[in-house]
Amino acid sequence: MEQLDRFLTRTRIAYFSMEMAVRPEMHTYAGGLGVLAGDTARSCAELQLPMVFVTLVSRAGYFKQRITADGQQLEEPDWWRPEGLCTPLDAMTGVRIGERNVWIRPWLHVLKGPEGGEVPIILLDTDLLENDPADRELTHWLYGGDDAYRLKQEIVLGLGGVRLLRALGFELDTYHLNEGHAALLTLELLRRGAGPRDQASGVGPVYDIGQVRGQCVFTTHTPVEAGHDRFPYELVSRLLDSPVPLGELRHLAGMDAFNLTQLAMRLSGYVNGVALRHAETTQHLFPGYVIRAITNGVHVGTWTHPVFAHLYQQHVPHWQHEPELLVRALLIPEDEIWRCHQLAKADLLRRIAERTGVALDPALPLIGCARRMTGYKRPLLLFQDLDRLAAIAAKHPFQVVMAGKAHPRDGLGKQAIRQLHEVARALAGRVACVFLPDYDMELAQAMVAGSDIWLNTPRPPLEASGTSGMKAALNGVLNLSVLDGWWVEACIEGVTGWAIGEDRHDEPDAVVARHLYDKLENTVLPLYHGDPEAWRRLMRQAAAHIGSHFNSQRMMRRYAAEAYLR
Ligand SMILES: *Cc1c(COP(=O)(O)O)cnc(C)c1O
């Protein structure tokens, strides 16, 4: 396979992720986790790290979101075709799932960096004539189906992925598990390293857990027990062709349920959370393990609006390879920052007008909030007290743009979307609020660059890291956020943005909403309307201080030095 030859000899590290935002036309991602995996790959290409990436082909995507007039989310398949963007590789491998053998074929997408570096991405596909019709859909629906479907996908990713890499000729030292979905790969490594059964005594095979721990790096992204994938052992014994007997598996993955996070922890020699605060929280969940912290970052070339990229290129020539240099953005004249911001904002307003028919006012501050619509993100916090919000707007006018998908089975998330549409109607004439459907990478790019204020209101400590605020800062957009995840590290009050309330975990939503209103009314909006010069200075500080640290080049250099080169 000559397409792979140039990668085979140098590649040492495999990165496994259920989802991955490679590029907008490839619908192989749902949200933040996939975008992080994509940014990881983009930085690896630029830094020429010797890595290969493995994910599912997800032909039907996550879903395409449409919203009815009354705010109901409708989900449609979001098909894409790997042909054209990927090359089929001439290799196949099989995994046993339940009663059947499932064949897997790989597609190759070569991701290229701007300076010639590249990394291979392998997309696993079971849509093959050789497979039973039901199994042909196993790699269609990202996060779709029931528990059994999810476990089957995880078997394809973990066991299938490791086997395919070997069939393709990769010789690897390190496996990086991006979230627990990839944990089953550890079982394939155990099988491979296992000693033979002792014929005389019938003992064995003996598994070399130490060896597998030496090979595996695990990054966890979920700060609560309930967020971890777990399956009943009845299902596991029915579907998983485990190299480890079920009794032993319970010792590795949990006595009561098969917990993928626990399995990954147990079999990885390096485990990390995605922000300092998240590592502390995880440490409490898993006493007895050493949990390190590598705070997430975003890929600066992907998330900086082209007009800002041009500006940085002029003033800080090597900013893309070495975003640490962005600290020198402090030397860029404020009015140039403002001019670029106005262009990015005009882009977003144009898009909003096209999609919704609403013409927002470029002179008024625009609050942007977009993320997965789910309970702990508290999408309705801004709207707890509509009269107070309207009174603030009467004094200091502002407008709001929102977006986000709710998982099809997250009833409360879908309800939040309906309620957001209701409050937007209730506020009509007082505060302009628009909701943009189908939040994806491209819409995110427009929103994080074109808003003035990026609002984030998760319920601490449930935001492991958060990354959209980092993207916003690269474009001089100011963060107004609850102290959780990455913002605990990045917030310097009044210098890089603002915190909502204190750093504590026990305040009721109504109290946090009051903090938010107070900050908007007394600090943020008066500054925008009353002191444009100070506002622009803050924009520049946010870009310099946040951009220079919370980027995926720094993140990957740390993974390379601390996790891969252990
Ligand atoms: C960055 C991004 C996310 C993650 O945003 P958070 O602030 O971490 O919730 C989700 N979806 C898309 C499309 C993104 O680009």
Coordinates of C-alpha atoms and ligand atoms in Angstrom, one line a residue:
M1 CA 0.0 0.0 0.0
E2 CA 2.1 2.8 -1.3
Q3 CA -0.2 5.5 0.2
L4 CA 0.9 4.4 3.6
D5 CA 4.6 3.6 3.0
R6 CA 5.9 7.0 4.0
F7 CA 4.1 6.7 7.4
L8 CA 4.8 3.1 8.3
T9 CA 8.5 3.4 9.3
R10 CA 8.2 6.5 11.3
T11 CA 4.9 6.2 13.1
R12 CA 5.2 5.2 16.7
I13 CA 2.0 6.5 18.4
A14 CA -1.7 5.7 17.7
Y15 CA -4.5 8.0 18.8
F16 CA -7.9 6.5 19.1
S17 CA -11.1 8.5 19.2
M18 CA -14.7 7.7 18.6
E19 CA -15.2 11.0 16.9
M20 CA -12.9 13.4 15.1
A21 CA -13.6 16.7 13.4
V22 CA -11.2 16.4 10.5
R23 CA -12.9 18.9 8.3
P24 CA -16.5 20.2 7.9
E25 CA -17.4 17.9 5.0
M26 CA -16.5 14.8 7.0
H27 CA -19.4 14.3 9.5
T28 CA -17.3 12.2 11.8
Y29 CA -17.8 14.3 14.9
A30 CA -20.6 15.5 17.3
G31 CA -19.0 18.2 19.4
G32 CA -16.1 19.3 21.6
L33 CA -14.5 15.9 22.0
G34 CA -14.3 15.4 18.2
V35 CA -13.1 19.0 17.7
L36 CA -10.3 18.4 20.2
A37 CA -9.3 15.2 18.4
G38 CA -9.2 17.1 15.1
D39 CA -7.2 19.9 16.6
T40 CA -4.8 17.3 18.0
A41 CA -4.3 15.8 14.6
R42 CA -3.8 19.2 13.0
S43 CA -1.1 20.1 15.5
C44 CA 0.6 16.7 15.1
A45 CA 0.7 17.3 11.3
E46 CA 2.3 20.7 11.9
L47 CA 4.7 19.5 14.6
Q48 CA 5.4 16.4 12.5
L49 CA 4.8 14.1 15.5
P50 CA 5.0 10.4 14.4
M51 CA 1.3 9.6 15.0
V52 CA -1.6 7.8 13.3
F53 CA -5.2 8.5 14.1
V54 CA -8.1 6.0 14.3
T55 CA -11.8 6.7 14.3
L56 CA -15.1 5.4 12.8
V57 CA -16.2 6.5 9.4
S58 CA -19.7 7.5 10.7
R59 CA -21.3 7.7 7.3
A60 CA -24.6 9.0 8.7
G61 CA -22.8 11.5 11.0
Y62 CA -24.2 12.6 14.3
F63 CA -27.3 14.3 13.0
K64 CA -28.5 17.3 11.1
Q65 CA -30.5 19.6 13.3
R66 CA -33.6 21.4 12.0
I67 CA -35.8 23.5 14.3
T68 CA -39.5 23.9 13.9
A69 CA -41.2 27.3 14.3
D70 CA -42.0 26.5 18.0
G71 CA -38.5 25.4 18.8
Q72 CA -38.7 21.7 18.4
Q73 CA -35.5 19.9 17.4
L74 CA -35.8 17.6 14.4
E75 CA -33.0 15.2 13.7
E76 CA -32.1 14.0 10.2
P77 CA -29.3 11.7 9.1
D78 CA -26.2 13.7 8.1
W79 CA -24.8 11.5 5.4
W80 CA -21.4 12.0 3.8
R81 CA -19.4 9.9 1.4
P82 CA -15.8 8.9 2.2
E83 CA -15.1 8.5 -1.5
G84 CA -13.3 11.6 -2.8
L85 CA -12.0 12.7 0.6
C86 CA -10.5 9.3 1.6
T87 CA -8.8 6.4 -0.1
P88 CA -9.9 2.8 0.5
L89 CA -7.0 0.8 1.8
D90 CA -6.5 -2.8 0.6
A91 CA -6.7 -4.5 4.0
M92 CA -9.4 -6.1 6.1
T93 CA -9.7 -7.4 9.5
G94 CA -12.4 -9.2 11.4
V95 CA -13.7 -9.0 15.0
R96 CA -16.1 -11.4 16.6
I97 CA -19.3 -9.7 17.9
G98 CA -21.8 -12.0 19.4
E99 CA -22.5 -14.8 17.0
R100 CA -21.0 -13.3 14.0
N101 CA -17.7 -12.2 12.5
V102 CA -17.7 -8.5 11.5
W103 CA -15.4 -7.4 8.8
I104 CA -13.8 -4.0 8.9
R105 CA -12.2 -2.1 6.1
P106 CA -10.1 1.1 6.5
W107 CA -10.3 4.4 4.7
L108 CA -7.3 6.7 4.7
H109 CA -7.4 10.4 4.9
V110 CA -4.1 12.2 4.9
L111 CA -4.3 15.4 6.9
K112 CA -1.8 18.0 5.8
G113 CA -0.3 20.8 7.8
P114 CA 0.5 24.2 6.2
E115 CA 4.2 23.5 6.1
G116 CA 4.2 20.1 4.5
G117 CA 3.8 17.9 7.6
E118 CA 1.1 15.3 7.5
V119 CA -0.6 12.6 9.5
P120 CA -2.6 9.6 8.4
I121 CA -6.2 9.2 9.7
I122 CA -7.7 5.7 9.5
L123 CA -11.5 5.6 9.4
L124 CA -13.1 2.2 10.2
D125 CA -16.0 1.0 8.0
T126 CA -18.1 -2.1 8.4
D127 CA -20.4 -1.2 5.4
L128 CA -19.2 -4.2 3.4
L129 CA -20.9 -6.8 1.3
E130 CA -19.2 -9.5 3.4
N131 CA -21.1 -8.4 6.5
D132 CA -24.6 -9.3 7.7
P133 CA -26.9 -6.4 6.8
A134 CA -27.3 -5.4 10.4
D135 CA -23.6 -5.2 10.9
R136 CA -23.1 -3.0 7.8
E137 CA -24.7 -0.2 9.8
L138 CA -22.4 -0.5 12.8
T139 CA -20.2 2.4 11.7
H140 CA -23.0 4.6 10.4
W141 CA -24.5 6.4 13.4
L142 CA -22.2 8.4 15.7
Y143 CA -23.5 8.0 19.3
G144 CA -26.7 6.5 17.8
G145 CA -28.6 3.4 18.8
D146 CA -28.9 1.6 22.1
D147 CA -26.3 0.2 24.6
A148 CA -25.7 -2.9 22.4
Y149 CA -25.0 -0.7 19.3
R150 CA -22.6 1.5 21.3
L151 CA -20.7 -1.5 22.7
K152 CA -20.4 -3.0 19.2
Q153 CA -19.0 0.3 17.9
E154 CA -16.5 0.3 20.7
I155 CA -15.5 -3.3 19.9
V156 CA -15.0 -2.2 16.3
L157 CA -13.0 0.9 17.3
G158 CA -10.9 -0.8 20.1
L159 CA -10.3 -4.4 19.0
G160 CA -10.8 -3.8 15.3
G161 CA -8.6 -0.7 15.3
V162 CA -5.6 -2.3 16.9
R163 CA -5.9 -5.3 14.6
L164 CA -6.2 -3.2 11.5
L165 CA -3.2 -1.1 12.4
R166 CA -1.1 -4.2 12.6
A167 CA -2.6 -5.6 9.4
L168 CA -1.6 -2.4 7.7
G169 CA 2.0 -2.8 8.9
F170 CA 2.2 -0.2 11.7
E171 CA 4.6 -1.0 14.5
L172 CA 3.6 1.1 17.5
D173 CA 4.9 1.8 21.0
T174 CA 2.1 3.9 22.4
Y175 CA -1.7 4.0 22.2
H176 CA -3.5 7.1 23.2
L177 CA -7.1 6.6 24.3
N178 CA -9.1 9.8 23.8
E179 CA -11.9 9.1 26.3
G180 CA -13.2 5.8 27.5
H181 CA -14.8 4.8 24.2
A182 CA -11.5 3.5 23.0
A183 CA -10.8 1.4 26.1
L184 CA -11.3 -2.0 24.5
L185 CA -8.1 -1.6 22.7
T186 CA -6.4 -2.5 25.9
L187 CA -7.9 -6.0 25.8
E188 CA -6.4 -6.5 22.3
L189 CA -3.0 -5.5 23.6
L190 CA -3.4 -7.8 26.6
R191 CA -4.3 -10.7 24.2
R192 CA -1.3 -10.0 22.1
G193 CA 1.1 -9.8 25.1
A194 CA -0.3 -12.8 26.9
G195 CA 1.9 -15.8 27.6
P196 CA 0.8 -19.3 26.5
R197 CA -1.4 -21.5 28.5
D198 CA 0.6 -24.0 30.5
Q199 CA -0.3 -27.3 29.0
A200 CA 0.5 -29.4 32.0
S201 CA -1.2 -27.4 34.7
G202 CA -3.9 -25.8 32.5
V203 CA -2.9 -22.4 34.1
G204 CA -2.9 -19.2 32.1
P205 CA -2.6 -17.6 29.8
V206 CA -0.8 -15.0 31.9
Y207 CA -1.6 -11.5 31.0
D208 CA 1.1 -8.8 31.2
I209 CA -0.8 -5.9 32.6
G210 CA 2.4 -4.0 33.3
Q211 CA 3.4 -4.2 29.6
V212 CA 0.0 -2.8 28.5
R213 CA 0.2 0.0 31.0
G214 CA 3.6 0.9 29.6
Q215 CA 1.9 1.3 26.1
C216 CA -1.3 3.2 27.0
V217 CA -2.1 6.8 27.7
F218 CA -5.6 7.6 28.7
T219 CA -7.2 11.1 28.6
T220 CA -10.5 11.3 30.5
H221 CA -13.0 14.0 29.6
T222 CA -15.9 13.4 32.0
P223 CA -15.8 14.7 35.6
V224 CA -18.8 12.6 36.9
E225 CA -19.4 8.9 37.4
A226 CA -22.7 9.1 35.5
G227 CA -20.9 10.3 32.4
H228 CA -18.8 7.2 32.0
D229 CA -19.8 4.4 29.5
R230 CA -20.8 1.3 31.4
F231 CA -22.5 -1.9 30.3
P232 CA -24.2 -4.8 32.2
Y233 CA -21.9 -7.9 32.2
E234 CA -24.8 -9.9 30.7
L235 CA -24.5 -7.7 27.5
V236 CA -20.7 -7.8 27.6
S237 CA -20.6 -11.6 27.8
R238 CA -23.1 -11.9 24.9
L239 CA -21.2 -9.5 22.5
L240 CA -17.6 -9.2 23.5
D241 CA -15.1 -11.9 22.5
S242 CA -12.9 -11.1 25.5
P243 CA -9.4 -12.5 25.7
V244 CA -9.7 -12.1 29.4
P245 CA -12.2 -14.4 31.2
L246 CA -15.2 -12.6 32.6
G247 CA -14.1 -13.2 36.2
E248 CA -10.8 -11.4 35.6
L249 CA -12.5 -8.7 33.5
R250 CA -14.5 -7.7 36.6
H251 CA -11.3 -7.0 38.5
L252 CA -10.2 -4.7 35.7
A253 CA -13.4 -3.0 34.7
G254 CA -15.7 -3.0 37.8
M255 CA -17.5 -5.7 39.8
D256 CA -21.0 -4.5 39.1
A257 CA -20.9 -3.1 35.6
F258 CA -18.4 -3.0 32.8
N259 CA -17.0 0.5 33.1
L260 CA -14.8 1.6 30.3
T261 CA -13.3 4.5 32.2
Q262 CA -12.2 2.2 34.9
L263 CA -10.8 -0.3 32.4
A264 CA -8.8 2.5 30.7
M265 CA -7.5 3.8 34.1
R266 CA -6.4 0.3 35.2
L267 CA -4.5 -0.4 32.0
S268 CA -2.9 2.9 31.2
G269 CA 0.4 3.9 32.7
Y270 CA -0.4 7.6 32.2
V271 CA -3.8 9.1 32.9
N272 CA -4.7 12.7 32.6
G273 CA -7.6 15.1 32.9
V274 CA -8.0 18.0 30.5
A275 CA -7.6 20.9 32.9
L276 CA -6.1 21.4 36.4
R277 CA -9.5 21.5 38.0
H278 CA -10.7 18.5 36.1
A279 CA -7.7 16.4 37.2
E280 CA -8.4 17.3 40.8
T281 CA -12.1 16.3 40.4
T282 CA -11.1 13.0 38.7
Q283 CA -8.6 12.3 41.4
H284 CA -11.4 12.4 44.0
L285 CA -13.4 10.0 41.8
F286 CA -10.5 7.6 41.4
P287 CA -8.4 7.6 44.6
G288 CA -5.4 5.3 44.2
Y289 CA -4.6 6.4 40.7
V290 CA -2.3 9.2 39.7
I291 CA -4.2 11.7 37.6
R292 CA -2.2 14.3 35.8
A293 CA -3.4 17.4 34.1
I294 CA -2.8 18.5 30.5
T295 CA -5.1 21.4 29.8
N296 CA -6.7 21.4 26.4
G297 CA -5.8 23.8 23.7
V298 CA -7.2 24.7 20.3
H299 CA -5.6 24.8 16.9
V300 CA -4.9 28.4 16.2
G301 CA -4.9 28.1 12.4
T302 CA -8.3 26.6 12.4
W303 CA -10.0 28.9 14.9
T304 CA -8.6 32.3 14.0
H305 CA -10.7 34.2 11.5
P306 CA -8.8 34.8 8.3
V307 CA -8.6 38.6 8.9
F308 CA -7.1 38.0 12.3
A309 CA -4.8 35.4 10.9
H310 CA -3.6 37.9 8.4
L311 CA -3.1 40.5 11.1
Y312 CA -1.1 38.1 13.3
Q313 CA 1.0 37.0 10.3
Q314 CA 2.1 40.6 9.8
H315 CA 2.9 41.3 13.4
V316 CA 3.9 37.8 14.8
P317 CA 5.2 35.9 11.8
H318 CA 5.7 32.4 13.4
W319 CA 2.5 32.4 15.4
Q320 CA 1.1 29.3 13.8
H321 CA 4.0 27.0 14.6
E322 CA 4.8 28.6 17.9
P323 CA 1.6 30.2 19.3
E324 CA 3.6 31.1 22.4
L325 CA 4.7 34.1 20.4
L326 CA 1.1 35.4 20.3
V327 CA 2.0 37.2 23.6
R328 CA 3.5 39.7 21.2
A329 CA 0.0 40.5 19.9
L330 CA 0.2 43.1 22.8
L331 CA 2.2 45.2 20.3
I332 CA -0.6 45.3 17.7
P333 CA -2.4 48.7 17.6
E334 CA -5.9 48.4 19.2
D335 CA -7.7 50.0 16.2
E336 CA -6.3 47.3 13.9
I337 CA -7.7 44.6 16.3
W338 CA -11.0 46.5 16.3
R339 CA -11.1 46.8 12.5
C340 CA -10.5 43.0 12.1
H341 CA -13.2 42.3 14.7
Q342 CA -15.7 44.4 12.8
L343 CA -15.1 42.4 9.7
A344 CA -15.5 39.1 11.6
K345 CA -18.7 40.4 13.2
A346 CA -20.0 41.5 9.8
D347 CA -19.5 38.0 8.6
L348 CA -21.5 36.6 11.5
L349 CA -24.3 39.1 11.1
R350 CA -24.6 38.3 7.4
R351 CA -24.9 34.7 8.2
I352 CA -27.5 35.3 10.9
A353 CA -29.5 37.5 8.4
E354 CA -29.3 34.7 5.8
R355 CA -30.4 32.0 8.1
T356 CA -33.0 33.8 10.2
G357 CA -34.0 37.0 8.4
V358 CA -33.0 39.0 11.5
A359 CA -30.8 42.0 11.0
L360 CA -28.8 42.5 14.1
D361 CA -27.1 45.9 14.8
P362 CA -23.3 45.9 14.3
A363 CA -23.0 48.7 16.7
L364 CA -24.5 46.8 19.7
P365 CA -22.5 44.2 21.7
L366 CA -23.4 40.7 20.7
I367 CA -23.4 38.0 23.3
G368 CA -22.6 34.5 21.8
C369 CA -23.3 31.2 23.5
A370 CA -23.2 27.9 21.7
R371 CA -22.5 24.5 23.0
R372 CA -24.0 21.1 23.5
M373 CA -27.5 21.6 24.8
T374 CA -27.6 19.7 28.0
G375 CA -28.5 20.2 31.6
Y376 CA -25.2 20.9 33.2
K377 CA -24.3 23.6 30.6
R378 CA -27.3 25.6 31.9
P379 CA -28.3 27.2 28.6
L380 CA -31.2 29.0 30.2
L381 CA -29.2 30.7 33.0
L382 CA -29.1 34.0 31.1
F383 CA -32.9 33.9 30.9
Q384 CA -33.7 33.2 34.6
D385 CA -35.2 36.6 35.1
L386 CA -36.5 38.2 31.9
D387 CA -37.6 41.4 33.4
R388 CA -34.2 42.0 35.0
L389 CA -32.5 41.1 31.7
A390 CA -34.8 43.5 29.8
A391 CA -34.1 46.3 32.3
I392 CA -30.4 45.8 31.8
A393 CA -30.9 46.0 28.0
A394 CA -32.9 49.2 28.4
K395 CA -29.9 50.9 30.0
H396 CA -27.1 49.1 28.1
P397 CA -28.5 47.5 24.9
F398 CA -27.2 44.2 23.7
Q399 CA -28.2 41.2 21.5
V400 CA -27.8 37.5 21.8
V401 CA -26.9 34.7 19.4
M402 CA -27.3 31.0 20.4
A403 CA -26.7 27.6 18.9
G404 CA -26.3 24.0 20.0
K405 CA -27.6 20.5 19.4
A406 CA -29.2 18.3 22.0
H407 CA -28.5 14.5 21.9
P408 CA -31.6 12.9 20.4
R409 CA -32.2 11.0 23.7
D410 CA -31.6 14.1 25.9
G411 CA -35.2 15.2 26.6
L412 CA -34.1 18.0 28.9
G413 CA -31.7 19.3 26.3
K414 CA -34.4 19.4 23.7
Q415 CA -36.7 21.1 26.1
A416 CA -34.1 23.7 26.7
I417 CA -34.0 24.5 22.9
R418 CA -37.8 24.9 23.0
Q419 CA -37.6 27.2 26.0
L420 CA -34.8 29.3 24.4
H421 CA -37.2 29.9 21.5
E422 CA -40.0 30.9 23.9
V423 CA -37.8 33.4 25.8
A424 CA -36.6 34.9 22.5
R425 CA -40.2 35.5 21.6
A426 CA -41.0 36.9 25.0
L427 CA -38.1 39.3 24.8
A428 CA -38.9 40.5 21.2
G429 CA -38.7 44.3 21.0
R430 CA -36.6 44.4 24.2
V431 CA -33.6 42.1 23.5
A432 CA -32.9 40.6 20.1
C433 CA -32.2 36.9 20.5
V434 CA -31.6 34.5 17.6
F435 CA -31.0 30.8 17.6
L436 CA -29.0 29.4 14.7
P437 CA -29.8 25.7 13.8
D438 CA -27.3 23.0 13.2
Y439 CA -24.2 24.0 15.2
D440 CA -21.2 22.6 13.6
M441 CA -17.5 23.4 12.9
E442 CA -18.2 26.1 10.4
L443 CA -20.9 27.8 12.4
A444 CA -18.6 27.6 15.4
Q445 CA -15.9 29.3 13.4
A446 CA -18.2 32.2 12.6
M447 CA -19.7 32.5 16.1
V448 CA -16.5 32.5 18.1
A449 CA -15.0 35.2 15.8
G450 CA -18.0 37.4 15.3
S451 CA -19.5 37.7 18.8
D452 CA -18.3 40.4 21.3
I453 CA -18.8 38.5 24.5
W454 CA -18.6 34.7 24.8
L455 CA -20.9 33.5 27.5
N456 CA -20.4 30.1 29.3
T457 CA -22.5 29.0 32.3
P458 CA -21.8 25.4 33.2
R459 CA -22.6 24.0 36.6
P460 CA -19.2 23.4 38.3
P461 CA -17.4 21.1 38.4
L462 CA -19.0 19.5 35.4
E463 CA -17.2 21.3 32.6
A464 CA -14.1 19.2 32.2
S465 CA -12.3 21.9 30.2
G466 CA -14.4 23.7 27.6
T467 CA -12.6 24.9 24.5
S468 CA -14.9 27.3 22.6
G469 CA -13.9 30.2 24.9
M470 CA -10.3 29.6 23.8
K471 CA -11.3 29.9 20.2
A472 CA -13.2 33.1 21.0
A473 CA -10.2 34.6 22.7
L474 CA -8.0 34.0 19.6
N475 CA -10.3 36.5 17.8
G476 CA -10.3 39.0 20.6
V477 CA -13.7 38.0 21.8
L478 CA -14.0 38.4 25.6
N479 CA -15.1 35.5 27.8
L480 CA -17.7 35.9 30.5
S481 CA -17.8 32.6 32.2
V482 CA -18.4 30.6 35.4
L483 CA -15.1 29.5 37.0
D484 CA -14.8 25.9 35.9
G485 CA -12.6 23.9 33.5
W486 CA -10.0 25.8 31.6
W487 CA -11.4 29.2 32.7
V488 CA -10.1 28.7 36.3
E489 CA -6.6 28.8 34.8
A490 CA -7.2 31.5 32.2
C491 CA -9.3 34.1 33.9
I492 CA -7.6 37.2 35.2
E493 CA -10.5 39.3 36.2
G494 CA -10.7 42.4 34.1
V495 CA -7.6 41.5 32.1
T496 CA -8.4 38.4 30.0
G497 CA -12.2 38.5 30.6
W498 CA -14.5 38.1 33.5
A499 CA -15.7 35.4 35.9
I500 CA -19.4 35.0 36.9
G501 CA -19.5 34.7 40.7
E502 CA -16.9 33.1 42.9
D503 CA -14.9 29.9 42.5
R504 CA -17.4 27.7 44.4
H505 CA -19.6 24.7 43.5
D506 CA -22.6 25.1 45.7
E507 CA -24.5 28.1 44.6
P508 CA -28.1 27.7 43.3
D509 CA -28.8 28.7 39.7
A510 CA -30.8 31.7 40.8
V511 CA -27.8 33.1 42.7
V512 CA -25.4 32.5 39.8
A513 CA -27.9 34.2 37.5
R514 CA -27.8 37.2 39.8
H515 CA -24.0 37.3 39.6
L516 CA -24.3 37.1 35.9
Y517 CA -26.8 40.0 35.7
D518 CA -24.7 42.1 38.1
K519 CA -21.5 41.6 36.1
L520 CA -23.3 42.4 32.8
E521 CA -25.0 45.5 34.2
N522 CA -22.1 47.0 36.3
T523 CA -19.0 45.9 34.4
V524 CA -19.2 44.3 31.0
L525 CA -21.8 46.4 29.2
P526 CA -20.9 49.8 30.6
L527 CA -17.3 49.1 29.5
Y528 CA -18.4 48.3 25.9
H529 CA -20.7 51.3 25.6
G530 CA -18.7 53.8 27.7
D531 CA -15.0 53.1 27.2
P532 CA -14.2 51.7 23.7
E533 CA -10.5 52.2 24.2
A534 CA -10.4 50.1 27.3
W535 CA -12.6 47.4 25.7
R536 CA -10.2 47.1 22.7
R537 CA -7.2 46.9 25.1
L538 CA -9.0 44.0 26.8
M539 CA -9.6 42.3 23.5
R540 CA -5.9 42.5 22.7
Q541 CA -4.9 41.2 26.1
A542 CA -7.3 38.2 25.8
A543 CA -5.9 37.3 22.4
A544 CA -2.3 37.6 23.6
H545 CA -2.6 35.9 27.0
I546 CA -5.0 33.2 26.1
G547 CA -3.9 32.5 22.6
S548 CA -0.3 32.1 23.6
H549 CA -1.1 29.3 26.1
F550 CA -4.4 27.6 25.4
N551 CA -3.4 26.2 22.0
S552 CA -3.0 22.7 20.8
Q553 CA 0.6 23.1 19.9
R554 CA 1.5 23.6 23.5
M555 CA -0.9 20.8 24.4
M556 CA 0.7 18.3 22.0
R557 CA 4.3 19.2 23.0
R558 CA 3.3 18.4 26.5
Y559 CA 1.7 15.1 25.5
A560 CA 4.8 14.2 23.6
A561 CA 7.2 15.1 26.4
E562 CA 5.3 13.9 29.4
A563 CA 2.9 11.1 28.2
Y564 CA 4.5 9.6 25.1
L565 CA 8.1 9.7 26.1
R566 CA 7.6 8.3 29.5
Ligands
LIG1 C1 -15.4 23.9 20.0 C2 -16.6 23.2 19.7 C3 -17.4 22.6 20.7 C4 -16.9 22.6 22.2 O1 -17.3 23.8 22.8 P1 -17.3 23.8 24.4 O2 -17.2 25.2 24.8 O3 -16.1 23.1 24.9 O4 -18.6 23.2 24.9 C5 -18.5 21.9 20.4 N1 -19.0 21.9 19.1 C6 -18.3 22.5 18.1 C7 -18.9 22.5 16.8 C8 -17.1 23.2 18.4 O5 -16.5 23.8 17.4

